[in-house]
Amino acid sequence: MSFHQPLKGIRVIDFCTHGAGPAACKMLADWGAEVIKVEPLEGEAGRYTSKVLGMRADELDNPHAELINANKKSLPLNLKHPEGKAVMDKLLASANVFVSNYRIRALDKLGIGWEEMHAKHPHIIWAVLTGFGLYGPAANNAGFDTVAFWARSGAMIDFSENGELPLTPPFALGDFTTACSLAAGIAAACYQQAKTGQGERVVTSLYGQGLWANSAVFQAVNHGNPWPKSRKLPDSPLRNTYRCKDGTWVMMGTVIYDRYFPVVCKMIGREDLISDERFNTEAAAKINSRAFVDILDEVFATKDYDEWAKLLTENDIAYDRVNLIKDTIGDPQAWENGFIYKYITREGKEDLVVGTPVKFGDCVPAPHLNAPLLGEHSAEILKALGYSEDQIKALNDAQTTIVR
């Protein structure tokens, strides 16, 4: 088996912080791009997120950094110094893509906003991920995923049980979802660049991604189907969770109600319900969902999960166990598809990490090169740009540090 990397030959400047931007660039790196992480001299904030998540965050072991920064190179650079800007300018001249999730006004202040960069480097793809989009009253607001993806989109309250309390959103879920869209947009722009030699402005946002992720519900609400929902009052009792005799929860995910309603009735030994006008159409079941859920609750409580799994499989009904995240760590389905894989930390320990979701060819995960140490590749990158050893030493002078 072999891994395929269709972005070989593409150079990406990763001028990002925290989660979403670095995650998008990690996808590009896995797809074969050379990703150079340009960051502040002290390192960008996402390097230390492992601590926030209760893990180590040092040079020998930094799990979150391995998740979002593996397969990259590091160049800490002082962009407030003219010589630092000159280094960045040379990098941009050699690059295909510039990616950032800093606020637009910060990029403009540094001279790397869209207008200035496009004028100087018309070939480059300028890709940004914002909190709330480029325009409107919230355009310059700080926008982490909990704020922009979850809270403002409506998901935080409408997807909670009965809307009584807001959800406690999973850490960085909005970041990683938005990263996929940004990476896809960059790949499309690379295709255009290959044909025309011209750059493009690629823009996505946490808020826009939140609306897109929730767009089916958005349409339903707009057309009179209110949210939030309750497990006892779902849109359809055949798309709902039920607790088995052994305490395991199962999710039944039937979409075509009229087709599967009689199948479910026969499976649970309640053929009498097939002619019950309270439940035998999707519209009726929605009105009487509490009564139907109560019946299904009682039935599912009579068998263990494995028994129900056999019956659901035999009847070709979409379902799965409702797992805890810790349950997925050993899931053979994840391992056999390379969704999770092992790597070796810098101190020689074996650990695991979730892989980026898009793969090519034989679907083998890309080789895992450890997340770069701060400044690990500075000399290599600068030499490739034409700097001599003396010039590199001067840039790294303790009195006027421009490169670390």
Short mmCIF file of C-alpha atoms in Angstrom, two decimals, residues 183-372:
data_model
loop_
_atom_site.label_atom_id
_atom_site.label_comp_id
_atom_site.label_asym_id
_atom_site.label_seq_id
_atom_site.Cartn_x
_atom_site.Cartn_y
_atom_site.Cartn_z
CA ALA A 183 -8.48 23.45 3.03
CA ALA A 184 -10.99 22.60 0.32
CA GLY A 185 -11.19 26.22 -0.82
CA ILE A 186 -7.40 26.44 -0.97
CA ALA A 187 -7.19 23.25 -3.03
CA ALA A 188 -9.72 24.67 -5.51
CA ALA A 189 -7.73 27.91 -5.74
CA CYS A 190 -4.54 25.89 -6.36
CA TYR A 191 -6.22 24.33 -9.39
CA GLN A 192 -7.06 27.79 -10.72
CA GLN A 193 -3.54 29.00 -9.96
CA ALA A 194 -2.05 26.09 -11.90
CA LYS A 195 -4.14 27.03 -14.96
CA THR A 196 -3.77 30.82 -14.86
CA GLY A 197 -0.79 31.64 -12.64
CA GLN A 198 -3.04 34.02 -10.73
CA GLY A 199 -3.74 34.17 -7.02
CA GLU A 200 -7.14 34.31 -5.35
CA ARG A 201 -8.73 35.48 -2.13
CA VAL A 202 -10.23 32.52 -0.23
CA VAL A 203 -12.38 33.33 2.80
CA THR A 204 -14.25 31.21 5.30
CA SER A 205 -15.50 31.84 8.83
CA LEU A 206 -16.49 30.01 11.98
CA TYR A 207 -19.92 31.64 11.91
CA GLY A 208 -20.54 30.80 8.25
CA GLN A 209 -19.42 27.24 8.88
CA GLY A 210 -21.73 27.01 11.88
CA LEU A 211 -24.67 28.09 9.75
CA TRP A 212 -23.71 25.65 6.99
CA ALA A 213 -23.26 22.76 9.43
CA ASN A 214 -26.72 23.49 10.84
CA SER A 215 -28.31 24.48 7.54
CA ALA A 216 -30.86 21.66 7.34
CA VAL A 217 -32.24 22.65 10.75
CA PHE A 218 -32.00 26.33 9.76
CA GLN A 219 -34.31 25.64 6.82
CA ALA A 220 -36.69 23.60 8.96
CA VAL A 221 -36.97 26.38 11.54
CA ASN A 222 -37.47 28.95 8.81
CA HIS A 223 -40.36 26.86 7.50
CA GLY A 224 -42.13 26.43 10.80
CA ASN A 225 -40.54 23.35 12.40
CA PRO A 226 -39.26 24.70 15.73
CA TRP A 227 -36.15 23.67 17.65
CA PRO A 228 -34.94 22.71 20.25
CA LYS A 229 -36.23 19.16 20.44
CA SER A 230 -36.50 16.60 23.21
CA ARG A 231 -35.68 12.92 23.09
CA LYS A 232 -39.29 12.31 24.05
CA LEU A 233 -40.53 14.63 21.31
CA PRO A 234 -38.21 14.07 18.33
CA ASP A 235 -39.02 14.89 14.74
CA SER A 236 -39.37 11.16 14.19
CA PRO A 237 -39.41 8.34 16.75
CA LEU A 238 -37.47 6.27 14.20
CA ARG A 239 -34.61 8.78 14.34
CA ASN A 240 -33.99 8.67 18.05
CA THR A 241 -32.00 7.10 20.86
CA TYR A 242 -33.20 4.18 22.99
CA ARG A 243 -31.72 2.53 26.06
CA CYS A 244 -31.18 -1.23 25.93
CA LYS A 245 -31.57 -3.69 28.80
CA ASP A 246 -27.81 -3.61 29.54
CA GLY A 247 -27.81 0.20 29.80
CA THR A 248 -26.28 0.79 26.36
CA TRP A 249 -27.85 3.51 24.24
CA VAL A 250 -28.54 2.84 20.57
CA MET A 251 -29.22 5.42 17.89
CA MET A 252 -31.73 4.37 15.25
CA GLY A 253 -31.34 6.55 12.17
CA THR A 254 -34.21 5.75 9.84
CA VAL A 255 -34.87 8.51 7.31
CA ILE A 256 -37.54 6.99 5.01
CA TYR A 257 -40.32 6.61 7.57
CA ASP A 258 -43.05 5.06 5.43
CA ARG A 259 -40.72 2.34 4.18
CA TYR A 260 -39.26 1.35 7.53
CA PHE A 261 -42.20 1.84 9.89
CA PRO A 262 -43.71 -1.61 9.20
CA VAL A 263 -40.23 -3.17 9.25
CA VAL A 264 -39.58 -1.77 12.73
CA CYS A 265 -43.00 -2.85 13.96
CA LYS A 266 -42.36 -6.43 12.85
CA MET A 267 -38.84 -6.39 14.30
CA ILE A 268 -40.09 -5.40 17.75
CA GLY A 269 -42.98 -7.85 17.61
CA ARG A 270 -45.67 -5.16 17.44
CA GLU A 271 -47.34 -5.83 14.06
CA ASP A 272 -50.51 -4.42 15.60
CA LEU A 273 -49.02 -0.93 15.32
CA ILE A 274 -48.80 -1.12 11.52
CA SER A 275 -52.46 -0.15 11.21
CA ASP A 276 -52.39 2.30 14.14
CA GLU A 277 -53.26 5.67 12.65
CA ARG A 278 -51.42 7.47 15.43
CA PHE A 279 -48.09 6.20 14.10
CA ASN A 280 -48.37 4.76 10.57
CA THR A 281 -47.48 7.98 8.77
CA GLU A 282 -44.58 10.28 9.50
CA ALA A 283 -46.88 13.26 10.01
CA ALA A 284 -49.02 11.35 12.50
CA ALA A 285 -45.98 9.97 14.33
CA LYS A 286 -44.63 13.47 14.75
CA ILE A 287 -47.86 14.60 16.39
CA ASN A 288 -47.95 11.51 18.60
CA SER A 289 -44.23 11.09 19.05
CA ARG A 290 -44.28 10.94 22.86
CA ALA A 291 -46.62 7.96 22.83
CA PHE A 292 -44.58 6.13 20.20
CA VAL A 293 -41.29 6.88 21.98
CA ASP A 294 -42.76 5.50 25.21
CA ILE A 295 -43.66 2.26 23.39
CA LEU A 296 -40.18 1.98 21.86
CA ASP A 297 -38.53 2.80 25.19
CA GLU A 298 -40.36 -0.08 26.79
CA VAL A 299 -39.52 -2.49 23.97
CA PHE A 300 -35.80 -1.64 23.71
CA ALA A 301 -35.45 -2.13 27.46
CA THR A 302 -36.26 -5.83 27.02
CA LYS A 303 -33.06 -6.81 25.15
CA ASP A 304 -29.33 -6.15 25.44
CA TYR A 305 -27.59 -4.04 22.83
CA ASP A 306 -26.02 -7.02 21.03
CA GLU A 307 -29.43 -8.58 20.56
CA TRP A 308 -30.83 -5.37 19.11
CA ALA A 309 -27.75 -4.91 16.93
CA LYS A 310 -28.35 -8.32 15.33
CA LEU A 311 -32.01 -7.56 14.66
CA LEU A 312 -31.34 -4.07 13.32
CA THR A 313 -28.63 -5.40 11.02
CA GLU A 314 -30.85 -8.21 9.73
CA ASN A 315 -33.57 -5.66 8.92
CA ASP A 316 -31.12 -3.25 7.24
CA ILE A 317 -31.99 -0.44 9.62
CA ALA A 318 -29.34 2.24 10.14
CA TYR A 319 -28.18 2.24 13.76
CA ASP A 320 -25.15 2.36 16.00
CA ARG A 321 -24.09 2.25 19.59
CA VAL A 322 -23.97 5.67 21.24
CA ASN A 323 -20.31 5.67 22.25
CA LEU A 324 -18.32 7.68 24.69
CA ILE A 325 -15.21 9.18 23.11
CA LYS A 326 -13.09 6.81 25.20
CA ASP A 327 -14.92 3.93 23.50
CA THR A 328 -13.72 5.06 20.07
CA ILE A 329 -10.03 4.94 21.03
CA GLY A 330 -9.95 1.19 20.43
CA ASP A 331 -12.58 1.07 17.66
CA PRO A 332 -11.26 -1.28 14.93
CA GLN A 333 -13.31 0.60 12.33
CA ALA A 334 -11.29 3.73 13.06
CA TRP A 335 -7.94 1.95 13.08
CA GLU A 336 -8.47 -0.10 9.93
CA ASN A 337 -9.30 3.05 7.95
CA GLY A 338 -6.42 5.09 9.34
CA PHE A 339 -8.77 7.50 11.10
CA ILE A 340 -6.56 6.97 14.17
CA TYR A 341 -2.90 6.00 13.91
CA LYS A 342 0.23 5.64 16.03
CA TYR A 343 3.29 7.86 16.04
CA ILE A 344 6.48 8.11 18.13
CA THR A 345 6.97 11.14 20.36
CA ARG A 346 10.30 12.95 20.51
CA GLU A 347 11.13 11.11 23.72
CA GLY A 348 10.54 7.76 22.02
CA LYS A 349 7.11 6.86 23.36
CA GLU A 350 4.35 5.41 21.22
CA ASP A 351 1.18 7.52 21.17
CA LEU A 352 -1.88 7.87 18.99
CA VAL A 353 -3.45 10.75 17.13
CA VAL A 354 -6.55 11.32 15.00
CA GLY A 355 -5.71 11.65 11.32
CA THR A 356 -7.02 14.29 8.93
CA PRO A 357 -10.19 12.95 7.29
CA VAL A 358 -9.36 13.09 3.55
CA LYS A 359 -6.98 10.54 2.10
CA PHE A 360 -5.99 9.57 -1.43
CA GLY A 361 -5.10 6.40 -3.29
CA ASP A 362 -4.87 3.48 -0.89
CA CYS A 363 -6.13 5.69 1.97
CA VAL A 364 -2.94 5.20 3.95
CA PRO A 365 -2.17 8.00 6.43
CA ALA A 366 0.72 10.27 5.42
CA PRO A 367 3.99 9.66 7.29
CA HIS A 368 3.96 11.53 10.59
CA LEU A 369 6.87 13.93 11.03
CA ASN A 370 6.78 15.31 14.55
CA ALA A 371 5.38 18.79 15.04
CA PRO A 372 8.33 21.17 14.62
#
